[in-house]
PDB file of C-alpha atoms and ligand atoms in Angstrom:
ATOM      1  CA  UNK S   1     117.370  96.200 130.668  1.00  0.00           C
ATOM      2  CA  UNK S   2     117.222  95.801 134.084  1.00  0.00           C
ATOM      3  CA  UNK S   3     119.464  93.131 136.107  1.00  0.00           C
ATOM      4  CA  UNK S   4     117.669  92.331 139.351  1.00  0.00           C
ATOM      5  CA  UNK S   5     119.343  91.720 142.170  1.00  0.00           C
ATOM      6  CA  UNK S   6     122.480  92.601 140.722  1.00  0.00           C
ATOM      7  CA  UNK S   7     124.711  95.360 141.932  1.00  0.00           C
ATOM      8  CA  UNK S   8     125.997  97.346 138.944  1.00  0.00           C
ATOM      9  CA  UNK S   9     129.258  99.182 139.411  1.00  0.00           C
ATOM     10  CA  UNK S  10     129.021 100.831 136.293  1.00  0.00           C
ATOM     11  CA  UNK S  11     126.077 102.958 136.737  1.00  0.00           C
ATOM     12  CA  UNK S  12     125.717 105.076 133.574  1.00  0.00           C
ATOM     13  CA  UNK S  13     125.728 109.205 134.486  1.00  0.00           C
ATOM     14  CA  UNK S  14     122.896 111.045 133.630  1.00  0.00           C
ATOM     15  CA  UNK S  15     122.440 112.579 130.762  1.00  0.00           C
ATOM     16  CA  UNK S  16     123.675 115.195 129.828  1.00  0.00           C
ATOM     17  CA  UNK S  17     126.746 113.833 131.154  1.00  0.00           C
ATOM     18  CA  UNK S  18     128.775 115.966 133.474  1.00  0.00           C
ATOM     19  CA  UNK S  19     131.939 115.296 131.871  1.00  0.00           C
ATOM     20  CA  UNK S  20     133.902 115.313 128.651  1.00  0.00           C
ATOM     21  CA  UNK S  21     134.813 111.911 128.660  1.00  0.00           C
ATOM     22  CA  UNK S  22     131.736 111.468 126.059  1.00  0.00           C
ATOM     23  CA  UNK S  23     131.354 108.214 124.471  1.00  0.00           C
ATOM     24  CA  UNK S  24     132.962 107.541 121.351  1.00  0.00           C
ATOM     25  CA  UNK S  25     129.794 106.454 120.040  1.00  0.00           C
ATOM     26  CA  UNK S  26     128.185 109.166 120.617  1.00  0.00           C
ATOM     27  CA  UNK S  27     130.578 111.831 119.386  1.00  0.00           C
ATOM     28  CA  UNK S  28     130.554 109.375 116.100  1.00  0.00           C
ATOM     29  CA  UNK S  29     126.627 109.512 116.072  1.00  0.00           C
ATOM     30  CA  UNK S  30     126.513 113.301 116.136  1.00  0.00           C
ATOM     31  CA  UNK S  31     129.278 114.011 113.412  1.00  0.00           C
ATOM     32  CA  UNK S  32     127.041 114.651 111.176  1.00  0.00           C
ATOM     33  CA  UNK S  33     125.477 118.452 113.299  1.00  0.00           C
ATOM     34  CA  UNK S  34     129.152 119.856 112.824  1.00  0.00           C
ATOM     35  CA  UNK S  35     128.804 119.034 108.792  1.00  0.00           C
ATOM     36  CA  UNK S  36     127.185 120.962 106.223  1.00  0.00           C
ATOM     37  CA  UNK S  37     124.019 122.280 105.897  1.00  0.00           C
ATOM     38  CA  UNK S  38     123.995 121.470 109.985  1.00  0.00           C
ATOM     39  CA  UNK S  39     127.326 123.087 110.712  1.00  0.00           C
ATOM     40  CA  UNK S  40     126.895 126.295 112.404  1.00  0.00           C
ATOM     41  CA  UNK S  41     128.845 128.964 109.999  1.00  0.00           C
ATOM     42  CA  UNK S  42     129.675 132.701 110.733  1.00  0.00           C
ATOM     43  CA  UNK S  43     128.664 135.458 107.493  1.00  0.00           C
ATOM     44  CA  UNK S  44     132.625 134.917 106.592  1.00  0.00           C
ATOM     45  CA  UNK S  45     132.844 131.848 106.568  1.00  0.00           C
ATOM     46  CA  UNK S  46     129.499 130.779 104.606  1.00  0.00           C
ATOM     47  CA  UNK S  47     130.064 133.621 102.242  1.00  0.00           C
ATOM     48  CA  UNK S  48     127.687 135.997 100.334  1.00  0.00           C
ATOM     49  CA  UNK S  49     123.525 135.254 100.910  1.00  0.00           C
ATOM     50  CA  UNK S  50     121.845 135.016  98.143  1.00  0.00           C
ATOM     51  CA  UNK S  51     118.512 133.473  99.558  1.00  0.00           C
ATOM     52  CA  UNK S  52     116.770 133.075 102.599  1.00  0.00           C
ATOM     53  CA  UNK S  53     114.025 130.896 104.443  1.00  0.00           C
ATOM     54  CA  UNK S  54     112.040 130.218 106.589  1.00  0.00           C
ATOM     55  CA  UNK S  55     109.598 127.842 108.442  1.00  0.00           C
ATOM     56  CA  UNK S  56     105.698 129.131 109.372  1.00  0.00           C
ATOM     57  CA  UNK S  57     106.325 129.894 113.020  1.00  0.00           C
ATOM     58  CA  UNK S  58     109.986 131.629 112.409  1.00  0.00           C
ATOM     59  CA  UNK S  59     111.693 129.213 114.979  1.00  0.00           C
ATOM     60  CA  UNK S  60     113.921 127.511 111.643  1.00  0.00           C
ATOM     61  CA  UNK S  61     116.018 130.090 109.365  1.00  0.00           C
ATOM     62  CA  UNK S  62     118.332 129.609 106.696  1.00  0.00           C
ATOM     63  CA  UNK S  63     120.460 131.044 103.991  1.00  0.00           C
ATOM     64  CA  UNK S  64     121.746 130.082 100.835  1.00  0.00           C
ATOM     65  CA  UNK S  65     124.353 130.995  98.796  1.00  0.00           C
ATOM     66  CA  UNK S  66     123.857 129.554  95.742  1.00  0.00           C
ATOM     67  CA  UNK S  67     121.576 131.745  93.445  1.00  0.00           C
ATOM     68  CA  UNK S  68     120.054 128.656  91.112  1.00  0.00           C
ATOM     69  CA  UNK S  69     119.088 125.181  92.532  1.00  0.00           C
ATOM     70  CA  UNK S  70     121.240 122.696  90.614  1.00  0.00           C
ATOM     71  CA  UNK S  71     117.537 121.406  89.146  1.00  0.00           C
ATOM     72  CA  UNK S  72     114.382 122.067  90.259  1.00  0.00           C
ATOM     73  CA  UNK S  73     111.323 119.453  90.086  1.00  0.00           C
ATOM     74  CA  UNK S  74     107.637 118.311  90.598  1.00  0.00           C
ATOM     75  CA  UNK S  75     107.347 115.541  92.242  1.00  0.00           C
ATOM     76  CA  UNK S  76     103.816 113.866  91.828  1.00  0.00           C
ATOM     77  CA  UNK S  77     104.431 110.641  94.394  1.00  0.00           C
ATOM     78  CA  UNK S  78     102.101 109.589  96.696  1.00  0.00           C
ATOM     79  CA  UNK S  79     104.608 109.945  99.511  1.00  0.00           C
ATOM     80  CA  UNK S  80     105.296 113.517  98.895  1.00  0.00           C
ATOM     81  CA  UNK S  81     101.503 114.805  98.119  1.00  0.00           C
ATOM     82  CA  UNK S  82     100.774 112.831 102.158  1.00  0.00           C
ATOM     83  CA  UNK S  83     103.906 114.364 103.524  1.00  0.00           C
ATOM     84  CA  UNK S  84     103.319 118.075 101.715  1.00  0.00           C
ATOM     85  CA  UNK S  85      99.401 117.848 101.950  1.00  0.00           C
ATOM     86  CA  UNK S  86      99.836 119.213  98.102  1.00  0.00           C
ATOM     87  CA  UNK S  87      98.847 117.510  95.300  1.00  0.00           C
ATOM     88  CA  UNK S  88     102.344 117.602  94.088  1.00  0.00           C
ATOM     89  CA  UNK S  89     106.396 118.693  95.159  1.00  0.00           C
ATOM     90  CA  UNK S  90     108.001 121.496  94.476  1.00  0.00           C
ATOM     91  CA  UNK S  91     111.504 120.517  94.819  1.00  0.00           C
ATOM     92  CA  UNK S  92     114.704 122.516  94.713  1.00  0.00           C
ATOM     93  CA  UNK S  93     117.811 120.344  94.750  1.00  0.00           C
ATOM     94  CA  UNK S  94     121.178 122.356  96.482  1.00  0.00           C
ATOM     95  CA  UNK S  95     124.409 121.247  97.673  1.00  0.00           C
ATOM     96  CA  UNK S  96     124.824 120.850 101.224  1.00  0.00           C
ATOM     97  CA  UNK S  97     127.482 123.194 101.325  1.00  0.00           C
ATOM     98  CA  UNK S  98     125.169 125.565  99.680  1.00  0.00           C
ATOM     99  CA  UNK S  99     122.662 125.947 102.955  1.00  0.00           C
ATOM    100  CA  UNK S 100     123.383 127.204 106.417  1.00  0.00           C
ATOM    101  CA  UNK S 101     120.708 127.020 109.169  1.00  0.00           C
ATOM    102  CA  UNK S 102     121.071 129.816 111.526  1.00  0.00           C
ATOM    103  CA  UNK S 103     120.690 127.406 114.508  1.00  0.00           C
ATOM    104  CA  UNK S 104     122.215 124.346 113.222  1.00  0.00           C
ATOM    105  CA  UNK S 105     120.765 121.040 113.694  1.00  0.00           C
ATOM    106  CA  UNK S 106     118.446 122.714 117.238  1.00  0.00           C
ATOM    107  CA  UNK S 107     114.870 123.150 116.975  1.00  0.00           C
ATOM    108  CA  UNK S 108     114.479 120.340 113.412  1.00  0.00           C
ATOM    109  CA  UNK S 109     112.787 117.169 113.749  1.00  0.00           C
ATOM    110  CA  UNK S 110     113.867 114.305 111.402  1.00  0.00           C
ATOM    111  CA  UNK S 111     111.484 111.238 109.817  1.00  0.00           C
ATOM    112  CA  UNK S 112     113.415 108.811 107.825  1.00  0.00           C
ATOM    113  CA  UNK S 113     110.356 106.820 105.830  1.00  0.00           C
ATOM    114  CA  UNK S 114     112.429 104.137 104.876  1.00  0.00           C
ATOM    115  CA  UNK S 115     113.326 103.443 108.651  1.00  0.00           C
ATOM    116  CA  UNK S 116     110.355 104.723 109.950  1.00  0.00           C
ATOM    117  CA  UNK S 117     111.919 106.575 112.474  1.00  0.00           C
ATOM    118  CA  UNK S 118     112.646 109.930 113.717  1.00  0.00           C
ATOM    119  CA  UNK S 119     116.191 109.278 114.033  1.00  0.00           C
ATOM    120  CA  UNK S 120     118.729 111.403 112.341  1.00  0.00           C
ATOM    121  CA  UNK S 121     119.259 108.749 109.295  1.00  0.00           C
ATOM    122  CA  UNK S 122     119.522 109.675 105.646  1.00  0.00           C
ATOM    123  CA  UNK S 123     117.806 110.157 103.860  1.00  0.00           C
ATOM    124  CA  UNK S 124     115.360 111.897 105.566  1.00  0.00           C
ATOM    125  CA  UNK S 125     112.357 114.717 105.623  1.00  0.00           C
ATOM    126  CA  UNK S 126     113.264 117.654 107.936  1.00  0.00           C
ATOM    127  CA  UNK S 127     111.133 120.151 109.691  1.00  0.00           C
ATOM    128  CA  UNK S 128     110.306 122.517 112.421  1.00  0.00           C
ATOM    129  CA  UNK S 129     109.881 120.691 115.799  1.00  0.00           C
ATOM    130  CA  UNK S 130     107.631 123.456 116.475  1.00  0.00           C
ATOM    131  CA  UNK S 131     104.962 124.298 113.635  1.00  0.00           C
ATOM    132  CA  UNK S 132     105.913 121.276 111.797  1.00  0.00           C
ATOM    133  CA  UNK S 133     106.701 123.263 108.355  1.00  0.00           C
ATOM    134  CA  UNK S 134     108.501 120.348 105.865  1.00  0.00           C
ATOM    135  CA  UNK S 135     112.126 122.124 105.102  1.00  0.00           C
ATOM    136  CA  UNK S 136     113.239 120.074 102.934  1.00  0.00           C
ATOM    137  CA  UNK S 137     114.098 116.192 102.011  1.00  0.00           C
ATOM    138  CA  UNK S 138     118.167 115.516 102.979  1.00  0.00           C
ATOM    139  CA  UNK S 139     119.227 112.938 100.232  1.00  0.00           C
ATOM    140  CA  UNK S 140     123.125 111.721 100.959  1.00  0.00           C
ATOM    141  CA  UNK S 141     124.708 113.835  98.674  1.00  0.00           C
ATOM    142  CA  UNK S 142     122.072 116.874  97.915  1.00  0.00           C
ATOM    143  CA  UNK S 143     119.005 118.412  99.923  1.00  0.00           C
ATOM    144  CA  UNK S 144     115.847 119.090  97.789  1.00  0.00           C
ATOM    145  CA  UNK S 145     114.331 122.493  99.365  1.00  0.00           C
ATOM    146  CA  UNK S 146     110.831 123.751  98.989  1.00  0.00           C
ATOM    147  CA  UNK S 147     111.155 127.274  97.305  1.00  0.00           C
ATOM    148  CA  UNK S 148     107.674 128.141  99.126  1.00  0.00           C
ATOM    149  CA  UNK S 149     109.808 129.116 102.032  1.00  0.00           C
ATOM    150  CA  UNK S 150     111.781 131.345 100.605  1.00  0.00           C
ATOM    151  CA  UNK S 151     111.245 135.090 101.407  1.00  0.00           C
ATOM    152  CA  UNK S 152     111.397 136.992  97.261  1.00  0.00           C
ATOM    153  CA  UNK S 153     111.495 140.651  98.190  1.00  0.00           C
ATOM    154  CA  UNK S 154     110.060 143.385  95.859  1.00  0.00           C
ATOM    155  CA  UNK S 155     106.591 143.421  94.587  1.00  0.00           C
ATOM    156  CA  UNK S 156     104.455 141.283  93.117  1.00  0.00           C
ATOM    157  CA  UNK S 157     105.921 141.072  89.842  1.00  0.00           C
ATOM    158  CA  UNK S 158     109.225 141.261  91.347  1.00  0.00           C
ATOM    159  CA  UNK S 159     108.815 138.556  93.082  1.00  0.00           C
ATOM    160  CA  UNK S 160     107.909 136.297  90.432  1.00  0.00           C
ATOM    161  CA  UNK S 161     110.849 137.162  88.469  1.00  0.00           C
ATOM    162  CA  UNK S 162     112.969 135.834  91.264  1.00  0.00           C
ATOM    163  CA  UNK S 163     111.258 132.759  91.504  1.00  0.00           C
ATOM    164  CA  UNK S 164     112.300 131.911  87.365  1.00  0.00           C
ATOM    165  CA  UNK S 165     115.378 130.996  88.980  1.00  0.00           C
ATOM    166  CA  UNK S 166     113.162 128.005  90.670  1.00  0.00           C
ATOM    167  CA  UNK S 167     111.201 127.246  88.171  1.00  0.00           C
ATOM    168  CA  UNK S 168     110.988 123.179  87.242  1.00  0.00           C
ATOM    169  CA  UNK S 169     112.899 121.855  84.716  1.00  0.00           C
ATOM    170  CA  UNK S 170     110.624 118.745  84.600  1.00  0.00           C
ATOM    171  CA  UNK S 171     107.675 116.789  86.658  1.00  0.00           C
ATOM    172  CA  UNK S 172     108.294 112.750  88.026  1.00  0.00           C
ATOM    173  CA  UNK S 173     106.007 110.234  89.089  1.00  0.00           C
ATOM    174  CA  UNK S 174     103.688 111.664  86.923  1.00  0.00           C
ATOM    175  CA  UNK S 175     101.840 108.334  86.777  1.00  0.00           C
ATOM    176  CA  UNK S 176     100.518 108.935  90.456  1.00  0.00           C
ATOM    177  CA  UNK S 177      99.327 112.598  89.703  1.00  0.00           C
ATOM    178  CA  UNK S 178      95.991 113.810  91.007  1.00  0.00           C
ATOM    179  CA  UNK S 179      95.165 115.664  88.390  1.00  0.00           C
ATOM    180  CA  UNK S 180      96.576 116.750  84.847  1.00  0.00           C
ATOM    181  CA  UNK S 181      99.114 119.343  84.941  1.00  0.00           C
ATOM    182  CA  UNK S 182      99.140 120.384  81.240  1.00  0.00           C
ATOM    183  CA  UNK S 183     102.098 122.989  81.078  1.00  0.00           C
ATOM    184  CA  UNK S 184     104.454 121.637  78.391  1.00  0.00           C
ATOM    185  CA  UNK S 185     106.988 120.808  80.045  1.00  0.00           C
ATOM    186  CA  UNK S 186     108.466 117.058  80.340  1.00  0.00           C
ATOM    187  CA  UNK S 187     107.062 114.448  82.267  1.00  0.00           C
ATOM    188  CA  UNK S 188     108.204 111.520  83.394  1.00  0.00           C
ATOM    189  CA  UNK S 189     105.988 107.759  84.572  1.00  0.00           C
ATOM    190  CA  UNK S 190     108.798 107.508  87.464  1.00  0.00           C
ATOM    191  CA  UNK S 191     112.116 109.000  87.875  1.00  0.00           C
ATOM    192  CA  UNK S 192     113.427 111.764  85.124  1.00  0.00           C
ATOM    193  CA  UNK S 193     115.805 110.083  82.684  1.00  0.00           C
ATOM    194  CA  UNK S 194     115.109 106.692  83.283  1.00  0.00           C
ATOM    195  CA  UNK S 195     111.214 105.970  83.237  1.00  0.00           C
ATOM    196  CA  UNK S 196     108.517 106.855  80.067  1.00  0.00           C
ATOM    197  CA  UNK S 197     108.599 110.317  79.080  1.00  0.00           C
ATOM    198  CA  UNK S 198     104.677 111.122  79.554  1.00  0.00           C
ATOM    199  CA  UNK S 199     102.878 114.286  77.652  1.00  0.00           C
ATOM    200  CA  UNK S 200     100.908 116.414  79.782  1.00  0.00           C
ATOM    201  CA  UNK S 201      97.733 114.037  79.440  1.00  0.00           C
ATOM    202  CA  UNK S 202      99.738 111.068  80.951  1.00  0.00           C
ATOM    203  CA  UNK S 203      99.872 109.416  77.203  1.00  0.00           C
ATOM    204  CA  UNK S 204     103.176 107.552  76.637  1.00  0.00           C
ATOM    205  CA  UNK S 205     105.332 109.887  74.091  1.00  0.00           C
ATOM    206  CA  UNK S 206     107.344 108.288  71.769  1.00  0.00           C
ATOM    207  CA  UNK S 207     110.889 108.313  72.762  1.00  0.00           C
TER     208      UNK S 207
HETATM  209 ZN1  LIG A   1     108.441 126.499 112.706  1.00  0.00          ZN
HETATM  210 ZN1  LIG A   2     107.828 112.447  95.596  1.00  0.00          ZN
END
């Protein structure tokens, strides 16, 4: 806002400022880069790796150290096949405490649908500011990962053994799906546990 003819006194510094004295505000809106998975960790101190990932371009890297997602899902929305381009999901849900990005919070972009904003504001879809890769969906208390990034080692085979670890307990919003997914395992109208179970052919099961 601009105050014509008015002499301010108070003439903010630029930015960065060239000082310590940073505003309260401002440390309080950035508290959340020195928490998990945005807290920048040494090898000690995040413990042993047990996965890694990474965006297209390279620019994003991170680690996990847990070796199973706490659940794994498809997620048939309409939000997540326009975000992922993908007819469906593939989420893997971690603890935050569980990921480390090599870089922190530098070089991620942040798009909070419910805001409509690309403010840091959870929850919110992270990815590269660079290529644009989707890293994952930050929820307030867990971040749902897309296995697709992670780097299995080995051979073919090999690597498909790894990804059991991943594989999806159960599919949601299976009402919106683009097309049948008919692999026997449970499906749900809306969220898992509280919508109607579905069978693969969208057909209400009896519950
Ligand atoms: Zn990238
Ligand atoms: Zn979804």
């Amino acid at each position: 806002m601009t105050e014509m003819g008015i002499t301010n006194t108070e003439i903010p510094l630029p930015s960065p400022a060239m000082t310590n004295n940073v505003p309260e505000n401002t440390l309080e809106h950035e508290e959340w880069k020195h928490r998990p998975p945005y807290h920048i960790q040494g090898e000690e101190e995040f413990g042993p790796v047990k996965w890694e990932g990474s965006c297209q371009c390279g620019k994003i890297t991170y680690a996990l150290k847990r070796e199973r997602p706490l659940n794994s899902k498809f997620c048939h929305c309409r939000g997540c096949q326009v975000m992922h381009g993908a007819p469906f999901q593939w989420a893997a849900i971690f603890h935050k405490h569980d990921i480390s990005f090599a870089r922190g919070s530098s070089g991620l972009a942040f798009f909070s649908s419910a805001q409509n904003s690309q403010q840091y504001e959870m929850p919110t879809k992270v990815s590269c500011d660079f290529c644009h890769t989707l890293i994952m969906d930050e929820g307030r208390n867990v971040c749902l990962l897309f296995p697709q990034l992670l780097r299995f080692k080995g051979s073919r085979d090999e690597q498909r053994k790894q990804l059991e670890a991943f594989k999806p307990s159960c599919h949601i919003f299976y009402e919106q799906r683009m097309f049948d997914v008919p692999d026997g395992t449970p499906k749900w109208s809306a969220m898992n546990d509280s919508s109607q179970l579905l069978d693969d052919f969208g057909q209400p099961v009896k519950q």
